[in-house]
PDB file of C-alpha atoms and ligand atoms in Angstrom:
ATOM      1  CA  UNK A   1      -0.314   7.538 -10.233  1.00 87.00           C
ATOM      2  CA  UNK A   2      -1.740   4.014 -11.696  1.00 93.00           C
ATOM      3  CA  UNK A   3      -4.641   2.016 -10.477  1.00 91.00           C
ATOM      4  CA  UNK A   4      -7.195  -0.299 -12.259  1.00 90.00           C
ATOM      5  CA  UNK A   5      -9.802   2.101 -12.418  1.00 89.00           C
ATOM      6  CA  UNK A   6     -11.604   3.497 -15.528  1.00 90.00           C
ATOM      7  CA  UNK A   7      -9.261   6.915 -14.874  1.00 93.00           C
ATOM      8  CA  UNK A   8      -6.204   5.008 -13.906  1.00 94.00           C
ATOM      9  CA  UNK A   9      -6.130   1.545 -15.118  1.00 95.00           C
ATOM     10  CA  UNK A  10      -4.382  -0.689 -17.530  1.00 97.00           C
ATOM     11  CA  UNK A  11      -6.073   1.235 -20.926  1.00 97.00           C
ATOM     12  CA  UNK A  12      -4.492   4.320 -19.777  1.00 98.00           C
ATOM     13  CA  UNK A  13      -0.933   3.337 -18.603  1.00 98.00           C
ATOM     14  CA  UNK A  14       0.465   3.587 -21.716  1.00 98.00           C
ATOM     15  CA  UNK A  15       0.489   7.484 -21.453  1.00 98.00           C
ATOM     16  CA  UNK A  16       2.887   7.446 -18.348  1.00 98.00           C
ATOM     17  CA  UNK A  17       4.585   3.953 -19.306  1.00 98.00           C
ATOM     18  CA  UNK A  18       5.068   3.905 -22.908  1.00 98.00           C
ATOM     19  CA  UNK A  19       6.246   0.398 -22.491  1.00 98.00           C
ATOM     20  CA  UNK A  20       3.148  -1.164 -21.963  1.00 98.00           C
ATOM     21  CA  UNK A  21       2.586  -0.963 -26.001  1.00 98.00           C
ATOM     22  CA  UNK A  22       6.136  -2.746 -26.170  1.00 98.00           C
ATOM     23  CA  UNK A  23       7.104  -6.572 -27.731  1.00 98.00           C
ATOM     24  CA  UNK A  24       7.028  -8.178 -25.004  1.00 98.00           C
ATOM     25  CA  UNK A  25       3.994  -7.445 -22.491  1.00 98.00           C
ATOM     26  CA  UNK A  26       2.286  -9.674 -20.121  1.00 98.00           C
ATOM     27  CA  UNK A  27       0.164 -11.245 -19.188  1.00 98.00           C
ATOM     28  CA  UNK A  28      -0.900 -13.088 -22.206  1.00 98.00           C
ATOM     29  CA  UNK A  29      -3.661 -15.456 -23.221  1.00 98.00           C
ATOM     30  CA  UNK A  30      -2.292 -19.169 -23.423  1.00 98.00           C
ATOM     31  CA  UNK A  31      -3.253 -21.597 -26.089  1.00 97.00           C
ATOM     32  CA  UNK A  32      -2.270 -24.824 -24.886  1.00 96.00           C
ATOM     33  CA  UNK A  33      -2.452 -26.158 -28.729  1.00 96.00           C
ATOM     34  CA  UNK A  34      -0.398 -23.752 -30.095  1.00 96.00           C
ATOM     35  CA  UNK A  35       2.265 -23.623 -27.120  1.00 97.00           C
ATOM     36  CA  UNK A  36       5.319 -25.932 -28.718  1.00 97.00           C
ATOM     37  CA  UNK A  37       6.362 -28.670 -26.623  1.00 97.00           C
ATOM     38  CA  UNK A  38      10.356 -28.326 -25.957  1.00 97.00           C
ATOM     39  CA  UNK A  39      11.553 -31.638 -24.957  1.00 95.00           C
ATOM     40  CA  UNK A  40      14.983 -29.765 -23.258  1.00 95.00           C
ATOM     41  CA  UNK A  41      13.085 -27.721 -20.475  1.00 96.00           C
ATOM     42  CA  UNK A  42      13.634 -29.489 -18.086  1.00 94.00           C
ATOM     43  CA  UNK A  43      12.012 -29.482 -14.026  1.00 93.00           C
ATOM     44  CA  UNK A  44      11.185 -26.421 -12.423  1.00 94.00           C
ATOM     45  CA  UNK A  45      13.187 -26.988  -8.454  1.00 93.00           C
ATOM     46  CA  UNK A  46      11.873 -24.704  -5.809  1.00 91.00           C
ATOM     47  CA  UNK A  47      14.338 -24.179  -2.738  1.00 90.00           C
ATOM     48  CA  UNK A  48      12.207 -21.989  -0.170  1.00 87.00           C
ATOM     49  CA  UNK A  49      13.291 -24.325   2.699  1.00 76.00           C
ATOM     50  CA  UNK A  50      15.160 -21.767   4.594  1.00 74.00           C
ATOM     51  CA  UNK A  51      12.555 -18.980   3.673  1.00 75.00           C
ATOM     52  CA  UNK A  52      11.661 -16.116   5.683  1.00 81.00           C
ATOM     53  CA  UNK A  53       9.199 -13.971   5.163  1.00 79.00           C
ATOM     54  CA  UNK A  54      10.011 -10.293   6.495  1.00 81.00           C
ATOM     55  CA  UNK A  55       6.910  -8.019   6.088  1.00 78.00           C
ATOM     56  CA  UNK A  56       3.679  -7.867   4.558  1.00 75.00           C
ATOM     57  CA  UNK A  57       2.997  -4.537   2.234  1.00 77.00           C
ATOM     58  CA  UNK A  58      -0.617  -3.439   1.506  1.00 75.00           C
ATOM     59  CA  UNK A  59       0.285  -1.157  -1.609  1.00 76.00           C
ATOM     60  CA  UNK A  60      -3.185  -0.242  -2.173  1.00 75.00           C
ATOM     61  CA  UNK A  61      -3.260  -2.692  -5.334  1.00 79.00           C
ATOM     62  CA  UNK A  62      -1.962  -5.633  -3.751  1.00 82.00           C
ATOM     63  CA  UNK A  63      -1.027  -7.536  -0.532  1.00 78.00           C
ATOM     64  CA  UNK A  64       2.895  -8.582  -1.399  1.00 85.00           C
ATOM     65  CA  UNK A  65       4.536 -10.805   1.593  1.00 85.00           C
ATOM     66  CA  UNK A  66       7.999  -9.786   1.156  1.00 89.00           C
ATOM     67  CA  UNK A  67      11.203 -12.109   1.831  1.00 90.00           C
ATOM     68  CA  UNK A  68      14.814 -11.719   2.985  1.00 92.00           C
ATOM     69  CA  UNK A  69      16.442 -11.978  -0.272  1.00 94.00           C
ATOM     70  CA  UNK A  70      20.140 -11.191   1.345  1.00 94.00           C
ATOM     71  CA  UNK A  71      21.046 -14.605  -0.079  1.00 94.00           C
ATOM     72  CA  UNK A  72      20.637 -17.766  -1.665  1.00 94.00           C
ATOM     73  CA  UNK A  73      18.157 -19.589   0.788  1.00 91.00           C
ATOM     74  CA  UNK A  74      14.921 -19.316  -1.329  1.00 93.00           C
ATOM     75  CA  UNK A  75      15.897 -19.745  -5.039  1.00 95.00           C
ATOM     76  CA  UNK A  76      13.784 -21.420  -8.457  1.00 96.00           C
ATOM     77  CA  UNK A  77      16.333 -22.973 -10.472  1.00 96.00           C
ATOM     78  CA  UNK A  78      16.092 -25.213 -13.313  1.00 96.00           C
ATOM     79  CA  UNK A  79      13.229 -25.079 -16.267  1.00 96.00           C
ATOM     80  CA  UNK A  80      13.746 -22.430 -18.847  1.00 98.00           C
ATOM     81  CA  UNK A  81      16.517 -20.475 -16.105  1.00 98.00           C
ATOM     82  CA  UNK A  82      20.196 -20.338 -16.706  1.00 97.00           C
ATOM     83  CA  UNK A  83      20.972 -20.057 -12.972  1.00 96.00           C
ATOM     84  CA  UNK A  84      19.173 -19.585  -9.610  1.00 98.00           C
ATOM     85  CA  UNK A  85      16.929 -16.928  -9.407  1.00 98.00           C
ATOM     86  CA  UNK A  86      16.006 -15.238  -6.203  1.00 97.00           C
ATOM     87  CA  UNK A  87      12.651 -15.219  -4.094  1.00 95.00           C
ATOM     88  CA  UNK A  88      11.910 -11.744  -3.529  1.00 96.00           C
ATOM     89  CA  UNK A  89       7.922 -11.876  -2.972  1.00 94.00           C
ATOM     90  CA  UNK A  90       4.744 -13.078  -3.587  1.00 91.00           C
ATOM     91  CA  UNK A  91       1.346 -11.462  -4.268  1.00 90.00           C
ATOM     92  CA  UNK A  92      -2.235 -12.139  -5.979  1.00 87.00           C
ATOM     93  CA  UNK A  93      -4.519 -10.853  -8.428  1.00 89.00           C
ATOM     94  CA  UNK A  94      -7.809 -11.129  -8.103  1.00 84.00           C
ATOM     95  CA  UNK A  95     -11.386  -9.921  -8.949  1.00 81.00           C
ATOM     96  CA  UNK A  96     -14.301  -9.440  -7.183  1.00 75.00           C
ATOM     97  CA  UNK A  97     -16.345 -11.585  -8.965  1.00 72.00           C
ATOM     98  CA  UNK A  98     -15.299 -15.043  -8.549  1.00 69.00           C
ATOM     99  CA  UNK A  99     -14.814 -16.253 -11.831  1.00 75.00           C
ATOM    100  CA  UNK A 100     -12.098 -13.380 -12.897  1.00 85.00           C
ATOM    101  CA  UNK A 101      -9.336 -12.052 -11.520  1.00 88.00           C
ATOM    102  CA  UNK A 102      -6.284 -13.988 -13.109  1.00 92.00           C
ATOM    103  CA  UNK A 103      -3.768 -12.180 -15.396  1.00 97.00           C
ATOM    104  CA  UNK A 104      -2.979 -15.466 -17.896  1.00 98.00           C
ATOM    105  CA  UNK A 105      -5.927 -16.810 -19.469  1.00 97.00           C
ATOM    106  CA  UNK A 106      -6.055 -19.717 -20.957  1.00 96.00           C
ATOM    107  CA  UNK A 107      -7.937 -20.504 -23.962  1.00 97.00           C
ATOM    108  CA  UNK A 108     -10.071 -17.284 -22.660  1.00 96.00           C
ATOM    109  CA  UNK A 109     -10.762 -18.976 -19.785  1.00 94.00           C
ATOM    110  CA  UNK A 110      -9.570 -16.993 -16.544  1.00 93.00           C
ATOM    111  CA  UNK A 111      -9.467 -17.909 -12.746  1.00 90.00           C
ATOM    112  CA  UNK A 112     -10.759 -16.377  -9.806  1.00 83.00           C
ATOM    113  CA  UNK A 113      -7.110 -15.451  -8.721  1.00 86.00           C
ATOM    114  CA  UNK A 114      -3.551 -15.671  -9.805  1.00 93.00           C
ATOM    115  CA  UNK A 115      -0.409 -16.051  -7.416  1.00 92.00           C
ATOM    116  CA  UNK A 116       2.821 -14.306  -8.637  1.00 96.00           C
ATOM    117  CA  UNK A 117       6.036 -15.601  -6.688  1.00 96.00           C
ATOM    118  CA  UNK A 118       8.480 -12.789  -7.753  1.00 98.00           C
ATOM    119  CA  UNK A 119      12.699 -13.940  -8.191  1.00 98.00           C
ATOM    120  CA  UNK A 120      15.588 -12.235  -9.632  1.00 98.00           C
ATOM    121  CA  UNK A 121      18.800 -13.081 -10.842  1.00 98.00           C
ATOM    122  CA  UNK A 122      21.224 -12.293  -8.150  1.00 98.00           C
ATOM    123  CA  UNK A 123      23.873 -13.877 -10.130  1.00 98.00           C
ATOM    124  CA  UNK A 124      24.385 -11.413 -12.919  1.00 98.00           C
ATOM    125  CA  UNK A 125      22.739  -8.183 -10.802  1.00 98.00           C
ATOM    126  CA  UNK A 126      23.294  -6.603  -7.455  1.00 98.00           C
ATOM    127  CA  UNK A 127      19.866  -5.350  -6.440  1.00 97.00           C
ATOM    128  CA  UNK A 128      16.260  -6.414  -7.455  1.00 98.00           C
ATOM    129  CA  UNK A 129      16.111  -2.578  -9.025  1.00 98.00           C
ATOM    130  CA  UNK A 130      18.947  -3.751 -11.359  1.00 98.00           C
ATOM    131  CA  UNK A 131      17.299  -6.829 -12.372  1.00 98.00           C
ATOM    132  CA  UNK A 132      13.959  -5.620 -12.852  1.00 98.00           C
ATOM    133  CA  UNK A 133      15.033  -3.668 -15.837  1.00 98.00           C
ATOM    134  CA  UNK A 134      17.059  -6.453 -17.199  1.00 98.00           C
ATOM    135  CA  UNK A 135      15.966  -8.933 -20.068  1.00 98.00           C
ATOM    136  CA  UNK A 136      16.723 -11.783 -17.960  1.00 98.00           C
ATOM    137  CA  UNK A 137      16.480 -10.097 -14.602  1.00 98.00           C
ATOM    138  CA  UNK A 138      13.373 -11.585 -13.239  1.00 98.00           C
ATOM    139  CA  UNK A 139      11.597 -14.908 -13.212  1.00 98.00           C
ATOM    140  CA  UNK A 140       8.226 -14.815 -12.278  1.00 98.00           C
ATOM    141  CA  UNK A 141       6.393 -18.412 -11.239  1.00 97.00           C
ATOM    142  CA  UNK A 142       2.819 -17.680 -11.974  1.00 97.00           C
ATOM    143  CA  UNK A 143      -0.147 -19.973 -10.142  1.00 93.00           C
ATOM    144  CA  UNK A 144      -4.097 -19.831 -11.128  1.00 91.00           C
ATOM    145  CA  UNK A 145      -5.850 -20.688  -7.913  1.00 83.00           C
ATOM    146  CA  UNK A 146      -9.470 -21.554  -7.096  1.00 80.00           C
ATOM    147  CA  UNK A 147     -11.653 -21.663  -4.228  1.00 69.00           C
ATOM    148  CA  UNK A 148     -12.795 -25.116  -3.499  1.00 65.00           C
ATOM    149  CA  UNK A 149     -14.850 -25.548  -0.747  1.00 60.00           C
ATOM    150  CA  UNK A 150     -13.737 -28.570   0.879  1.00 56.00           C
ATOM    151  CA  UNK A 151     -10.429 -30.260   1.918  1.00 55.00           C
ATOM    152  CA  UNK A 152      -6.790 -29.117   1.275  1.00 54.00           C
ATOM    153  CA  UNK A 153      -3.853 -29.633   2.901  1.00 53.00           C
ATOM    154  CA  UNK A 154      -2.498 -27.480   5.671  1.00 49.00           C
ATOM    155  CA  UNK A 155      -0.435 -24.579   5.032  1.00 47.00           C
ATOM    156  CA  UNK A 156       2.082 -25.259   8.111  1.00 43.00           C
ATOM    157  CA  UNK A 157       3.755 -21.812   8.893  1.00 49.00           C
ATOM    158  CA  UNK A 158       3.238 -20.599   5.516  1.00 62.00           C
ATOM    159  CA  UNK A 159       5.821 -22.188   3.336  1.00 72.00           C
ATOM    160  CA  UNK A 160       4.745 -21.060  -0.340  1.00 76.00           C
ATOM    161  CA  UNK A 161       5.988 -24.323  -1.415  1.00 76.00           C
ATOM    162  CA  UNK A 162       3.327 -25.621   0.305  1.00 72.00           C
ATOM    163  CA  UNK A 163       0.795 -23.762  -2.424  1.00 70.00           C
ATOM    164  CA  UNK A 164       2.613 -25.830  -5.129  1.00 75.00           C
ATOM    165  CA  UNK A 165       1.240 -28.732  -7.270  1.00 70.00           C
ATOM    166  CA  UNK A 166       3.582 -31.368  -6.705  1.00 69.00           C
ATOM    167  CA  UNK A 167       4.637 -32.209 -10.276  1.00 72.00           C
ATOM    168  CA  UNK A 168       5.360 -28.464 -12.069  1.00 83.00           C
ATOM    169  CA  UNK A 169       3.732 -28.687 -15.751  1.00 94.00           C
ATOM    170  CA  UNK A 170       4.291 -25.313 -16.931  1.00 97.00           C
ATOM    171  CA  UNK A 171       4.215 -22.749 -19.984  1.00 98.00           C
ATOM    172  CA  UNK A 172       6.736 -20.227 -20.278  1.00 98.00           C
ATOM    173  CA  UNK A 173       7.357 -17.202 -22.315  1.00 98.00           C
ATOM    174  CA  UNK A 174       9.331 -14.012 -22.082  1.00 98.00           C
ATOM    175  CA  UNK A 175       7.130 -11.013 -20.881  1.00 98.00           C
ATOM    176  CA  UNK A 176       6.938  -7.825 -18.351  1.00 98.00           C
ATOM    177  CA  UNK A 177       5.784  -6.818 -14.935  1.00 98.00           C
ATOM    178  CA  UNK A 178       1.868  -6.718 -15.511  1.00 98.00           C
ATOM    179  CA  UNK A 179       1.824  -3.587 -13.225  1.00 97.00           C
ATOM    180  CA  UNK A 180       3.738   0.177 -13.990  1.00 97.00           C
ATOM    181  CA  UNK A 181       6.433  -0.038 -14.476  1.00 98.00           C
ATOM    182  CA  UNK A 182       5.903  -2.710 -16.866  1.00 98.00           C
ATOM    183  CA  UNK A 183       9.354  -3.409 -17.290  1.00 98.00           C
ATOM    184  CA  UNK A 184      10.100  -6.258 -19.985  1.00 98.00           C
ATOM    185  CA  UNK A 185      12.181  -7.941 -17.851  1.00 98.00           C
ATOM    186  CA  UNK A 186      10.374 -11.192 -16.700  1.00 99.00           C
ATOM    187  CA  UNK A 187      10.809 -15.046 -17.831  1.00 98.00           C
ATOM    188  CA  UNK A 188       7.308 -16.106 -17.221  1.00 98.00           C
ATOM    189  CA  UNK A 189       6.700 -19.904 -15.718  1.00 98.00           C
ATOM    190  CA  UNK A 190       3.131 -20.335 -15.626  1.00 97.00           C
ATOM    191  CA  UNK A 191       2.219 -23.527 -13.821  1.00 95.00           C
ATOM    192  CA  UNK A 192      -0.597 -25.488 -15.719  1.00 94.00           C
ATOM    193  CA  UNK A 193      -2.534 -27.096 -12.828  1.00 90.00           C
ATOM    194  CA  UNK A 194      -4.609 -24.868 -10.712  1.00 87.00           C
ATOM    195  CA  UNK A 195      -4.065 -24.984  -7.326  1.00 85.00           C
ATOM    196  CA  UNK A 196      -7.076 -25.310  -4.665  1.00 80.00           C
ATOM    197  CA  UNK A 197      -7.373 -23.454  -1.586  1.00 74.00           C
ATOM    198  CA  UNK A 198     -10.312 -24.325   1.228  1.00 72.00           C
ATOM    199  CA  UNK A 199     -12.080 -21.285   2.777  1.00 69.00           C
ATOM    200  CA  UNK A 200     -10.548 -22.580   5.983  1.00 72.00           C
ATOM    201  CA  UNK A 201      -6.876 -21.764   4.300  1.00 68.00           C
ATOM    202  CA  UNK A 202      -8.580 -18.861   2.648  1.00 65.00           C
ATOM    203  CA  UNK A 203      -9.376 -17.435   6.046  1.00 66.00           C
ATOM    204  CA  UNK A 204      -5.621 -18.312   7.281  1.00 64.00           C
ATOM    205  CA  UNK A 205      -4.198 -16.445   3.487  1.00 64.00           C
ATOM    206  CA  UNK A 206      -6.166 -13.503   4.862  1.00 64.00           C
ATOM    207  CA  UNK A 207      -4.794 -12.954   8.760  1.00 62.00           C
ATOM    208  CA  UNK A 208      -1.357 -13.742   7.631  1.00 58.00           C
ATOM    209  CA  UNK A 209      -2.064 -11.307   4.715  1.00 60.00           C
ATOM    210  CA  UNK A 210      -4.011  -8.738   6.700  1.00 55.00           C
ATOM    211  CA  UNK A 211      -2.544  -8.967  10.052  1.00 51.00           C
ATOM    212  CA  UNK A 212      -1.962  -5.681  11.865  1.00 46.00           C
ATOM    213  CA  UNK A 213      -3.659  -3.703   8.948  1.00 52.00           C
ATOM    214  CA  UNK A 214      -7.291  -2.819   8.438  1.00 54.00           C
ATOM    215  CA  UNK A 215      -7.863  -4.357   5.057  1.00 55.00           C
ATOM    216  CA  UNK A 216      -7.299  -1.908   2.809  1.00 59.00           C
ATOM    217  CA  UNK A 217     -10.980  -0.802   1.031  1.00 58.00           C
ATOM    218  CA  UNK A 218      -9.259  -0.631  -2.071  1.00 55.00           C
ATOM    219  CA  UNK A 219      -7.304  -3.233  -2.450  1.00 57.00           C
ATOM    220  CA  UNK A 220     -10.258  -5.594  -0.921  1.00 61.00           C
ATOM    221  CA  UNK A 221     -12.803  -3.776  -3.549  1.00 57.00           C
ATOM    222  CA  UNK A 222     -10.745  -3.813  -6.925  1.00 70.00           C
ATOM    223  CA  UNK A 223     -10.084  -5.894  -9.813  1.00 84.00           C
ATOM    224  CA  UNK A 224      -5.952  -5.919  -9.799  1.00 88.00           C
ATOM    225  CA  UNK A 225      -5.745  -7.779 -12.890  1.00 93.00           C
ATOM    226  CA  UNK A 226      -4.558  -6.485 -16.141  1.00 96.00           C
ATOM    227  CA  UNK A 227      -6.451  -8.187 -19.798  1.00 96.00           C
ATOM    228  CA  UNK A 228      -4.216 -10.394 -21.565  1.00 98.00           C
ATOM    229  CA  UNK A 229      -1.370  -8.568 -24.298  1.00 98.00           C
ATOM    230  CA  UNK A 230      -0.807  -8.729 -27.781  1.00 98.00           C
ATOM    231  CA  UNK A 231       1.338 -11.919 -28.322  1.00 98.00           C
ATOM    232  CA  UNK A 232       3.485  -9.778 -31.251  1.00 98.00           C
ATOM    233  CA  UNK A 233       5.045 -13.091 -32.506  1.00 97.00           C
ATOM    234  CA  UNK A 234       6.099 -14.795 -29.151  1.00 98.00           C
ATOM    235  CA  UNK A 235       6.569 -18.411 -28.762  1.00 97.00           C
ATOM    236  CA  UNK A 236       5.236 -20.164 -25.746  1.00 98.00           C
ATOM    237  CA  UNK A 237       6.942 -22.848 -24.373  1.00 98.00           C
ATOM    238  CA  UNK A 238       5.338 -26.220 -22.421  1.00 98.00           C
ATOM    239  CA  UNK A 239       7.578 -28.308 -20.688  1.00 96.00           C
ATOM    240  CA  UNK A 240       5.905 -32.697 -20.774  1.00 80.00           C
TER     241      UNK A 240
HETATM  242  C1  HZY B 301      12.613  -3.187  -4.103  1.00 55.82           C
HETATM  243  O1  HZY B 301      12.799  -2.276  -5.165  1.00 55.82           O
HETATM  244  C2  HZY B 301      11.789  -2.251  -6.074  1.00 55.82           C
HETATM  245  C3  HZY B 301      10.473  -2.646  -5.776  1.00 55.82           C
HETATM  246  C4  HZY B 301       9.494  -2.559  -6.759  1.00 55.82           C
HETATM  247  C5  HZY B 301       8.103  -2.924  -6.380  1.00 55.82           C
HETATM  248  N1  HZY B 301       7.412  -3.651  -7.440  1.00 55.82           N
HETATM  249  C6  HZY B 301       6.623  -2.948  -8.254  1.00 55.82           C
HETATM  250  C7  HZY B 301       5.922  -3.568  -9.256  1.00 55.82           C
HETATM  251  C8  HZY B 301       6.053  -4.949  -9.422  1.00 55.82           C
HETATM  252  C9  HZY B 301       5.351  -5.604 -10.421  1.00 55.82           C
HETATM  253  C10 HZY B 301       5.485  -6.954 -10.538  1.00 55.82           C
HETATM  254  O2  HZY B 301       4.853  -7.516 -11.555  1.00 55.82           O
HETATM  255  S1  HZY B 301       4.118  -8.888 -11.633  1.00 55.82           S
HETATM  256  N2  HZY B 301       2.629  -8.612 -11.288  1.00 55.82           N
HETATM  257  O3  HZY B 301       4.257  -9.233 -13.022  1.00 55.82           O
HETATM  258  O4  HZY B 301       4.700  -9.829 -10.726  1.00 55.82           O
HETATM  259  C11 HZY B 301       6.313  -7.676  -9.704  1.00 55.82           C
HETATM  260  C12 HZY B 301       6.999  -7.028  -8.703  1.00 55.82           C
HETATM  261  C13 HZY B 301       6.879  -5.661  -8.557  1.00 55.82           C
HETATM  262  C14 HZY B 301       7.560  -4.981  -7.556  1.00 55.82           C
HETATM  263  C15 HZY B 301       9.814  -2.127  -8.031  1.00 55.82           C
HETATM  264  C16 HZY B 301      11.140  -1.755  -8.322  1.00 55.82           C
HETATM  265  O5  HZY B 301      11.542  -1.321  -9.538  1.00 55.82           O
HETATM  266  C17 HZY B 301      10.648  -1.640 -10.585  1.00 55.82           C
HETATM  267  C18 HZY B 301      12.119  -1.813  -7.348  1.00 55.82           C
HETATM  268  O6  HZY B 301      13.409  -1.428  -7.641  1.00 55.82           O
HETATM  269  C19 HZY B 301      13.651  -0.027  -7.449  1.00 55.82           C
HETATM  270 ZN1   ZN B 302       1.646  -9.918 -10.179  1.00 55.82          ZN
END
């Protein structure tokens, strides 16, 4: 139905999601200048102790490891949320050329690959369905990440909090899913500091992501990144 090809991708999905012309669409290009600082945000607290991962999906545009989301083990809480928002899953962008393939730019600038880790707010909804086409339904914690070759720290069974920057520094705005069905129903936190991942980790990213699938031509060959939205008079947070 969608893809990211010149017959299917993001220029065209306007004809079979109207909504991707809408208010609030992401992703978005970040100005770090023009971002206003807001003194009240405060930490963003990751609880993905107790996580479990449950399958990994190859949709054909993305790898997404999924999680048990039956309760409140894995949660984001604090920042620009009003209440705990559930870990659902986690996925990339990327492009085939290494220096593009993030959704948020900023200043222009893009990364070779963006991690979304996907919540929603089990406290007012009943099902991630619900949520995703709420206004405050989702919360998605977005991380640019380049390839350093060199030394990083171990990933030890795959903890996603392990992929975090110790100190969160973030921008956040309200936007959409940045695939169909586009659905304005995300609080974006977009984590300032890139994250660095060895080849060594890359290599251990790809089994866990690829295990007991052939890599998928398509998703391996493709740019899965939409271009940045119209901003349409949205103000962008920064937490310090
Ligand atoms: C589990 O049920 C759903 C899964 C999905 C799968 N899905 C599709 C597109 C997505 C786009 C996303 O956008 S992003 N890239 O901004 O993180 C995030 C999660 C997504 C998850 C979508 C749904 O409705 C929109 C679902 O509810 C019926
Ligand atoms: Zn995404």
């Amino acid at each position: 139905l969608w893809g990211y090809g010149k017959e299917d991708g993001p220029s065209v999905w306007h004809k079979n999601y109207p909504v991707a012309q809408g208010d609030r669409q992401s992703p978005i290009d970040i100005v770090p200048h023009q971002a206003s600082h807001d003194p009240s945000l405060g930490p963003v607290v990751l609880n993905y102790d107790q996580c479990t991962s449950i399958k990994i999906a190859n949709n054909g545009h993305s790898v997404v490891v999924e999680f048990d989301d039956s309760d409140d083990r894995s949660v984001i809480r604090g920042g620009p949320l009003d209440n705990p928002y559930r870990l659902k899953q986690f996925h990339f962008h990327w492009g085939v050329k290494g220096c593009h393939g993030s959704e948020h730019t900023v200043a222009g600038n893009s990364y070779a690959s963006e991690l979304h880790l996907v919540h929603w707010n089990a406290v007012k909804y009943t099902t991630f369905g619900e949520a995703a086409t709420a206004p405050d339904g989702l919360a998605v914690l977005a991380l640019y990440w380049i390839l350093l070759i060199g030394s990083a720290a171990d990933f030890k069974g795959f903890n996603p909090k392990c992929l975090l920057p110790s100190s969160l520094h973030y921008w956040t705005y309200l936007g959409s899913l940045t695939t169909p069905p586009l659905h304005e129903s995300v609080i974006w936190i977009v984590v300032k500091d890139p994250i660095t991942v060895s080849e060594k980790q890359l290599g251990k990213l790809r089994t866990l992501l690829f295990t007991g699938e052939e890599e998928d031509q398509r998703t391996r060959m493709e740019n899965n990144f939409r271009p940045p939205q119209l901003l349409k008079g949205r103000n962008v947070r920064s937490s310090n």
